[in-house]
Amino acid sequence: MAKIAMKTPLVEMDGDEMTRIIWKQIKDIVIDPYVDLKTEYFDLGLENREATKDQVTIDAAEKTKELGVAVKCATITPNAQRMTEYNLTQMWKSPNGTIRAMLDGTVFRAPILINGIQPFVSCWKKPITIARHAYGDVYKNSELRIDGAARAELVVTYPDGRKESKTVFEYTDPGVLQGMYNTDKSISAFARACFNYALGVKQDLWFATKDTISKTYDHRFKDVFAEIYENEYKAKFEAAGITYFYTLIDDAVARVMRSEGGFVWACKNYDGDVMSDMLASASGSLAMMTSVLVSPDGIYEYEAAHGTVTRHYYRYLKGEKTSTNPMATLFAWTGALRKRGELDGLDDLVDFANRLENASIATIESGIITGDLASLLDNPDKKIVNTEEFLTAVRDRL
Ligand code: NAP
Ligand code: MG
């Protein structure tokens, strides 16, 4: 059988630990035999980030901007313990943070749904995709501990010397204080990424903030979304038969829990952080959560939502065959191949990505599963296999 040809290479970002092992297995077992794979390879493994002083992450992000589609393996974000373990000269920043900042992207996360794995929320029939605004707010806050009676003020100084200020609170006792920010530019990019994504998947878009309480800050998010929708997307949404729906965040949470799913839920940074973990665990398993970073100018970076699965890696190093679930990493590959196929007009490649996803879902539905799904899958004939056996079963079905 002739291999499926590619035109433009994918940007391939290799990573760390167990996911680095799975990365190679996926390529060897279910991709290379069928696709004449073209990639621009960047090794984002921690050793190479150290060796290149993290230049490799920047180079990979630059290449992604040039080629348009990337697939990324999970990577270690170093902490104090990793500094010793890997003999690091610096506590390198999270590669995801670096790439996100360079692409100004929005992260979309959706669970892979399987017949036989009932979401804990029983009315959910279709996947809910969370779009998290990955910029600013509490993640870039400035905080102070107040140690006694004090007046806290917000002060803004413009380049022409103009000042604006406001009293936040008159402290009579010790307490805490926090300042945070966002920008129209970033909120607009977030809004456009969400509208574009919803159009791409032909699903309704929901957005929610706490604008009744936060009448300037959160209200700005609401207004930016409304203006961009009216001016740029309303006609396109109507033509696609989908809707844009705004509500308060507490109302949104209540509606999500009663919904059937099948929509994109745009969340402010903190809401997205919290709600994506809720969604992942309510849907079954972190190992079944896909993730894609989309930039406002339509650049895509696909990855798994989970980390490098360190505990399994230590067992692997002792010679054990682990039953680590490769689904989210596999879907990062299929997502990237499908997008590449769509952009380059390669129907074979799109078709291959769809078939590989279907084969992997059908494999799980047939009862061949990794250990993490054992207690979740409702199938009397289930058989727990290791990662390699699972991928081989997917290939047989494919
Ligand atoms: P993790 O790698 O997601 O794993 C946490 C636990 O979740 C695992 O120990 C395992 O549970 C389960 N799990 C996750 N993925 C699984 C899979 N594919 N198959 C089976 N079980 C799976 O999170 P972590 O241990 O907190 O972080 C490890 C490293 O990953 C850290 O260095 C962190 O910096 C990095 N990280 C990277 C990214 C990224 O690159 N996007 C994201 C998050 C974390 P059991 O051990 O109980 O089987
Ligand atoms: Mg979180």
Coordinates of C-alpha atoms in Angstrom, one line a residue, residues 18-395:
M18 CA 6.4 8.6 29.8
T19 CA 4.7 10.8 27.1
R20 CA 8.1 10.8 25.3
I21 CA 8.0 7.0 25.2
I22 CA 4.4 7.0 24.1
W23 CA 5.2 9.6 21.4
K24 CA 7.6 7.3 19.6
Q25 CA 5.2 4.3 20.0
I26 CA 2.4 6.2 18.4
K27 CA 4.5 7.2 15.5
D28 CA 6.0 3.7 15.0
I29 CA 2.8 1.7 15.4
V30 CA -0.1 3.7 14.0
I31 CA 1.3 6.6 11.9
D32 CA 4.6 5.8 10.1
P33 CA 3.2 2.6 8.4
Y34 CA 0.5 4.7 6.7
V35 CA 1.7 8.2 6.3
D36 CA 4.8 9.5 4.7
L37 CA 5.3 11.7 7.7
K38 CA 6.9 15.1 7.2
T39 CA 7.8 17.0 10.3
E40 CA 10.2 19.8 11.5
Y41 CA 11.4 18.2 14.7
F42 CA 12.2 20.1 17.9
D43 CA 13.3 18.3 21.0
L44 CA 11.6 20.1 23.9
G45 CA 12.7 17.4 26.3
L46 CA 14.1 19.1 29.5
E47 CA 17.7 18.0 28.7
N48 CA 17.7 19.8 25.4
R49 CA 15.9 22.9 26.8
E50 CA 18.8 23.0 29.3
A51 CA 21.4 22.5 26.5
T52 CA 19.9 25.2 24.3
K53 CA 19.1 27.6 27.2
D54 CA 15.4 27.1 26.2
Q55 CA 16.1 28.6 22.7
V56 CA 14.6 25.4 21.3
T57 CA 11.1 26.3 22.7
I58 CA 11.3 29.7 21.1
D59 CA 12.5 28.2 17.8
A60 CA 9.7 25.7 17.8
A61 CA 7.1 28.5 18.4
E62 CA 8.6 30.6 15.6
K63 CA 8.4 27.6 13.2
T64 CA 4.8 27.0 14.3
K65 CA 4.0 30.6 13.3
E66 CA 5.6 29.9 9.9
L67 CA 4.0 26.5 9.1
G68 CA 0.7 26.9 10.9
V69 CA 0.2 23.5 12.6
A70 CA 2.2 21.9 15.4
V71 CA 1.8 18.8 17.6
K72 CA 3.4 18.9 21.1
C73 CA 4.3 16.2 23.6
A74 CA 3.8 16.9 27.3
T75 CA 6.8 18.5 28.9
I76 CA 8.1 18.9 32.4
T77 CA 7.7 22.4 33.9
P78 CA 10.7 22.5 36.3
N79 CA 10.3 23.0 40.0
A80 CA 13.0 22.9 42.7
Q81 CA 13.0 19.1 42.7
R82 CA 13.5 19.0 38.9
M83 CA 16.4 21.4 39.2
T84 CA 18.4 18.7 41.1
E85 CA 17.0 15.8 39.2
Y86 CA 18.1 17.3 35.8
N87 CA 21.0 19.3 37.0
L88 CA 19.5 22.5 35.6
T89 CA 21.2 25.9 35.5
Q90 CA 17.9 27.7 35.6
M91 CA 14.3 27.0 36.5
W92 CA 13.2 27.1 32.8
K93 CA 9.7 28.5 32.3
S94 CA 6.7 26.3 31.3
P95 CA 7.1 25.6 27.5
N96 CA 3.3 25.9 27.2
G97 CA 3.4 29.3 28.8
T98 CA 6.2 30.4 26.4
I99 CA 4.4 29.1 23.3
R100 CA 1.0 30.5 24.5
A101 CA 2.5 34.0 24.9
M102 CA 4.2 33.9 21.5
L103 CA 1.1 32.7 19.7
D104 CA -1.3 34.8 21.9
G105 CA -3.5 31.8 21.8
T106 CA -6.6 30.5 23.4
V107 CA -6.7 26.9 24.7
F108 CA -9.6 24.7 23.7
R109 CA -10.1 21.4 25.7
A110 CA -12.6 18.7 25.0
P111 CA -13.1 15.2 26.3
I112 CA -13.0 12.1 24.0
L113 CA -16.4 10.4 24.6
I114 CA -16.8 6.6 24.5
N115 CA -19.9 4.5 24.5
G116 CA -19.8 2.5 27.7
I117 CA -18.0 5.3 29.7
Q118 CA -20.9 7.2 31.2
P119 CA -20.0 10.8 32.2
F120 CA -20.6 11.3 35.9
V121 CA -23.1 14.0 34.7
S122 CA -25.6 11.7 33.2
C123 CA -27.4 14.2 30.9
W124 CA -24.1 15.0 29.0
K125 CA -24.5 13.3 25.6
K126 CA -22.0 15.3 23.5
P127 CA -18.6 16.8 24.4
I128 CA -18.4 20.2 25.9
T129 CA -15.4 22.2 24.8
I130 CA -13.9 24.7 27.2
A131 CA -12.1 27.7 25.7
R132 CA -9.8 29.2 28.4
H133 CA -8.6 32.8 28.0
A134 CA -4.9 32.1 28.9
Y135 CA -3.9 35.6 29.6
G136 CA -3.8 38.0 32.6
D137 CA -6.2 38.2 35.5
V138 CA -5.2 36.5 38.7
Y139 CA -2.4 34.6 36.9
K140 CA -0.5 37.8 36.5
N141 CA -1.6 39.5 39.7
S142 CA 0.3 41.7 42.1
E143 CA -0.4 40.9 45.7
L144 CA 0.4 42.5 49.0
R145 CA 0.0 41.4 52.6
I146 CA -1.3 44.3 54.6
D147 CA 0.1 44.2 58.1
G148 CA -2.1 46.8 59.9
A149 CA -4.3 49.9 59.5
A150 CA -3.7 51.3 56.0
R151 CA -5.4 52.8 53.0
A152 CA -5.1 50.8 49.8
E153 CA -5.4 52.7 46.5
L154 CA -5.4 51.9 42.8
V155 CA -3.2 54.4 40.9
V156 CA -2.9 54.7 37.1
T157 CA -0.3 57.0 35.5
Y158 CA -0.5 57.8 31.8
P159 CA 2.5 58.7 29.7
D160 CA 1.5 62.4 29.7
G161 CA 1.5 62.4 33.5
R162 CA -2.3 62.2 33.9
K163 CA -3.2 60.2 37.0
E164 CA -6.3 58.4 38.0
S165 CA -6.8 56.9 41.4
K166 CA -9.4 55.2 43.5
T167 CA -9.5 54.0 47.1
V168 CA -9.8 50.2 47.3
F169 CA -10.2 49.8 51.0
E170 CA -9.4 51.5 54.4
Y171 CA -7.8 48.8 56.5
T172 CA -8.2 49.0 60.2
D173 CA -6.6 45.5 60.7
P174 CA -4.2 43.3 58.8
G175 CA -5.4 41.7 55.6
V176 CA -4.6 41.0 51.9
L177 CA -4.7 43.0 48.7
Q178 CA -4.6 42.0 45.0
G179 CA -4.4 43.9 41.7
M180 CA -4.9 42.4 38.3
Y181 CA -5.3 43.4 34.7
N182 CA -6.3 42.5 31.2
T183 CA -6.2 44.3 27.8
D184 CA -8.7 45.0 25.1
K185 CA -6.3 43.5 22.6
S186 CA -6.1 40.2 24.4
I187 CA -9.8 40.0 25.1
S188 CA -10.5 40.7 21.5
A189 CA -8.1 38.0 20.3
F190 CA -9.8 35.6 22.8
A191 CA -13.2 36.5 21.4
R192 CA -12.2 36.0 17.8
A193 CA -10.5 32.7 18.6
C194 CA -13.7 31.5 20.2
F195 CA -16.0 32.7 17.4
N196 CA -13.7 31.1 14.8
Y197 CA -13.5 27.9 16.7
A198 CA -17.3 27.6 17.1
L199 CA -17.7 28.2 13.4
G200 CA -15.1 25.6 12.6
V201 CA -16.9 22.9 14.7
K202 CA -20.4 24.3 14.0
Q203 CA -21.4 24.4 17.6
D204 CA -23.0 27.2 19.7
L205 CA -20.7 29.4 21.7
W206 CA -21.5 30.3 25.3
F207 CA -19.7 33.0 27.3
A208 CA -20.1 34.1 30.9
T209 CA -18.6 36.5 33.4
K210 CA -19.6 38.2 36.6
D211 CA -20.5 41.5 35.0
T212 CA -23.2 42.3 37.5
I213 CA -20.6 42.6 40.3
S214 CA -17.6 43.6 38.2
K215 CA -19.2 46.4 36.4
T216 CA -16.1 47.6 34.6
Y217 CA -13.6 44.7 34.5
D218 CA -15.9 41.8 33.6
H219 CA -18.3 44.1 31.8
R220 CA -15.5 44.9 29.4
F221 CA -15.2 41.2 28.5
K222 CA -19.0 41.1 27.9
D223 CA -18.9 44.2 25.7
V224 CA -15.9 43.2 23.6
F225 CA -17.5 39.8 22.8
A226 CA -20.9 41.5 22.0
E227 CA -19.3 44.1 19.7
I228 CA -17.1 41.6 17.8
Y229 CA -20.1 39.3 17.5
E230 CA -22.4 42.0 16.1
N231 CA -19.8 43.4 13.7
E232 CA -17.9 40.4 12.4
Y233 CA -19.7 37.1 13.2
K234 CA -23.4 37.5 13.5
A235 CA -24.1 36.8 9.8
K236 CA -21.6 33.9 9.7
F237 CA -23.2 32.3 12.8
E238 CA -26.7 32.7 11.4
A239 CA -25.5 31.1 8.1
A240 CA -24.0 28.2 10.0
G241 CA -27.2 27.8 12.1
I242 CA -25.4 28.3 15.4
T243 CA -25.9 30.9 18.2
Y244 CA -23.8 33.0 20.5
F245 CA -25.2 33.0 24.1
Y246 CA -24.1 35.3 26.9
T247 CA -25.1 34.8 30.6
L248 CA -23.8 35.2 34.1
I249 CA -21.1 32.7 35.2
D250 CA -23.3 31.2 38.0
D251 CA -26.2 30.8 35.6
A252 CA -23.8 29.2 33.0
V253 CA -22.6 26.6 35.5
A254 CA -26.2 25.7 36.4
R255 CA -27.1 25.4 32.7
V256 CA -24.0 23.4 31.8
M257 CA -24.9 20.8 34.5
R258 CA -28.4 20.4 33.0
S259 CA -27.3 20.5 29.3
E260 CA -26.8 17.7 26.7
G261 CA -23.4 19.2 25.8
G262 CA -22.3 19.8 22.3
F263 CA -21.2 23.5 22.6
V264 CA -18.1 25.6 23.1
W265 CA -17.9 27.3 26.5
A266 CA -15.7 30.4 26.6
C267 CA -14.3 31.0 30.1
K268 CA -12.2 33.8 31.6
N269 CA -8.8 32.6 32.7
Y270 CA -9.7 31.5 36.3
D271 CA -13.1 30.0 35.3
G272 CA -11.4 28.0 32.5
D273 CA -8.7 26.7 34.9
V274 CA -11.3 25.5 37.4
M275 CA -14.0 24.4 35.0
S276 CA -11.7 22.3 32.7
D277 CA -10.7 20.1 35.7
M278 CA -14.4 19.8 36.6
L279 CA -15.2 18.8 33.0
A280 CA -12.2 16.4 32.8
S281 CA -13.1 14.5 35.9
A282 CA -16.9 14.6 35.3
S283 CA -16.2 13.2 31.8
G284 CA -14.2 10.3 33.1
S285 CA -10.4 10.7 32.9
L286 CA -7.7 13.3 32.4
A287 CA -6.1 10.8 30.0
M288 CA -9.1 11.3 27.6
M289 CA -8.9 15.1 27.4
T290 CA -7.7 16.7 24.2
S291 CA -6.2 20.2 24.0
V292 CA -5.5 22.6 21.2
L293 CA -4.0 26.1 21.3
V294 CA -5.5 28.4 18.6
S295 CA -4.0 31.8 17.8
P296 CA -6.2 34.7 16.5
D297 CA -4.6 34.4 13.1
G298 CA -5.5 30.7 12.8
I299 CA -2.3 28.8 14.0
Y300 CA -3.0 25.5 15.7
E301 CA -0.9 23.6 18.3
Y302 CA -2.3 20.3 19.4
E303 CA -1.4 18.4 22.6
A304 CA -2.8 16.2 25.4
A305 CA -4.2 17.9 28.4
H306 CA -2.3 15.7 30.9
G307 CA 1.3 15.9 31.9
T308 CA 4.3 13.6 31.5
V309 CA 2.8 10.9 33.7
T310 CA 6.0 10.7 35.9
R311 CA 4.8 7.9 38.2
H312 CA 4.4 5.6 35.2
Y313 CA 7.8 6.6 33.8
Y314 CA 9.6 5.6 37.0
R315 CA 8.0 2.2 36.6
Y316 CA 9.0 2.1 33.0
L317 CA 12.6 2.9 33.9
K318 CA 12.6 -0.2 36.2
G319 CA 11.7 -2.3 33.1
E320 CA 8.0 -2.6 33.7
K321 CA 5.6 -2.3 30.8
T322 CA 3.1 0.3 31.8
S323 CA -0.6 0.6 30.9
T324 CA -0.5 4.4 30.2
N325 CA -3.3 5.7 28.1
P326 CA -2.1 7.1 24.8
M327 CA -5.5 8.4 23.6
A328 CA -5.0 12.2 24.3
T329 CA -1.5 12.1 22.7
L330 CA -2.8 10.1 19.8
F331 CA -5.6 12.7 19.3
A332 CA -3.0 15.4 19.3
W333 CA -1.5 13.7 16.3
T334 CA -4.8 13.1 14.5
G335 CA -5.9 16.7 15.2
A336 CA -2.7 18.1 13.7
L337 CA -2.7 15.7 10.7
R338 CA -6.4 16.5 10.0
K339 CA -5.8 20.2 10.2
R340 CA -2.7 19.9 8.0
G341 CA -4.8 17.9 5.5
E342 CA -7.6 20.5 5.6
L343 CA -5.2 23.4 5.0
D344 CA -3.3 21.6 2.2
G345 CA -6.4 20.1 0.6
L346 CA -5.3 16.5 1.2
D347 CA -8.5 14.5 1.6
D348 CA -6.5 11.3 2.2
L349 CA -4.8 12.7 5.2
V350 CA -8.1 14.0 6.7
D351 CA -9.7 10.7 6.1
F352 CA -6.7 8.9 7.7
A353 CA -7.0 11.1 10.8
N354 CA -10.7 10.4 11.1
R355 CA -10.2 6.6 10.6
L356 CA -7.4 6.5 13.2
E357 CA -9.6 8.2 15.8
N358 CA -12.6 6.0 15.0
A359 CA -10.4 2.9 15.3
S360 CA -9.0 3.9 18.7
I361 CA -12.5 4.7 20.0
A362 CA -13.8 1.4 18.7
T363 CA -10.9 -0.4 20.3
I364 CA -11.9 0.9 23.7
E365 CA -15.6 0.2 23.1
S366 CA -14.6 -3.4 22.2
G367 CA -13.2 -3.7 25.8
I368 CA -9.4 -3.4 25.1
I369 CA -8.3 -0.7 27.4
T370 CA -5.5 0.8 29.5
G371 CA -5.7 0.5 33.3
D372 CA -7.0 4.1 34.0
L373 CA -10.3 3.2 32.2
A374 CA -10.8 -0.1 34.1
S375 CA -13.3 1.2 36.6
L376 CA -15.0 3.5 34.1
L377 CA -15.8 1.3 31.2
D378 CA -19.1 -0.7 31.4
N379 CA -18.2 -3.8 29.4
P380 CA -18.2 -7.3 30.9
D381 CA -15.4 -8.5 28.5
K382 CA -12.9 -5.8 29.2
K383 CA -9.2 -6.6 29.0
I384 CA -6.5 -4.4 30.4
V385 CA -3.4 -4.2 28.2
N386 CA -0.2 -2.2 28.2
T387 CA 0.3 0.8 26.0
E388 CA 2.0 -1.0 23.2
E389 CA -0.6 -3.7 23.1
F390 CA -3.4 -1.1 23.0
L391 CA -1.8 0.7 20.1
T392 CA -1.3 -2.6 18.3
A393 CA -5.0 -3.4 18.7
V394 CA -5.8 0.0 17.3
R395 CA -3.6 -0.7 14.3

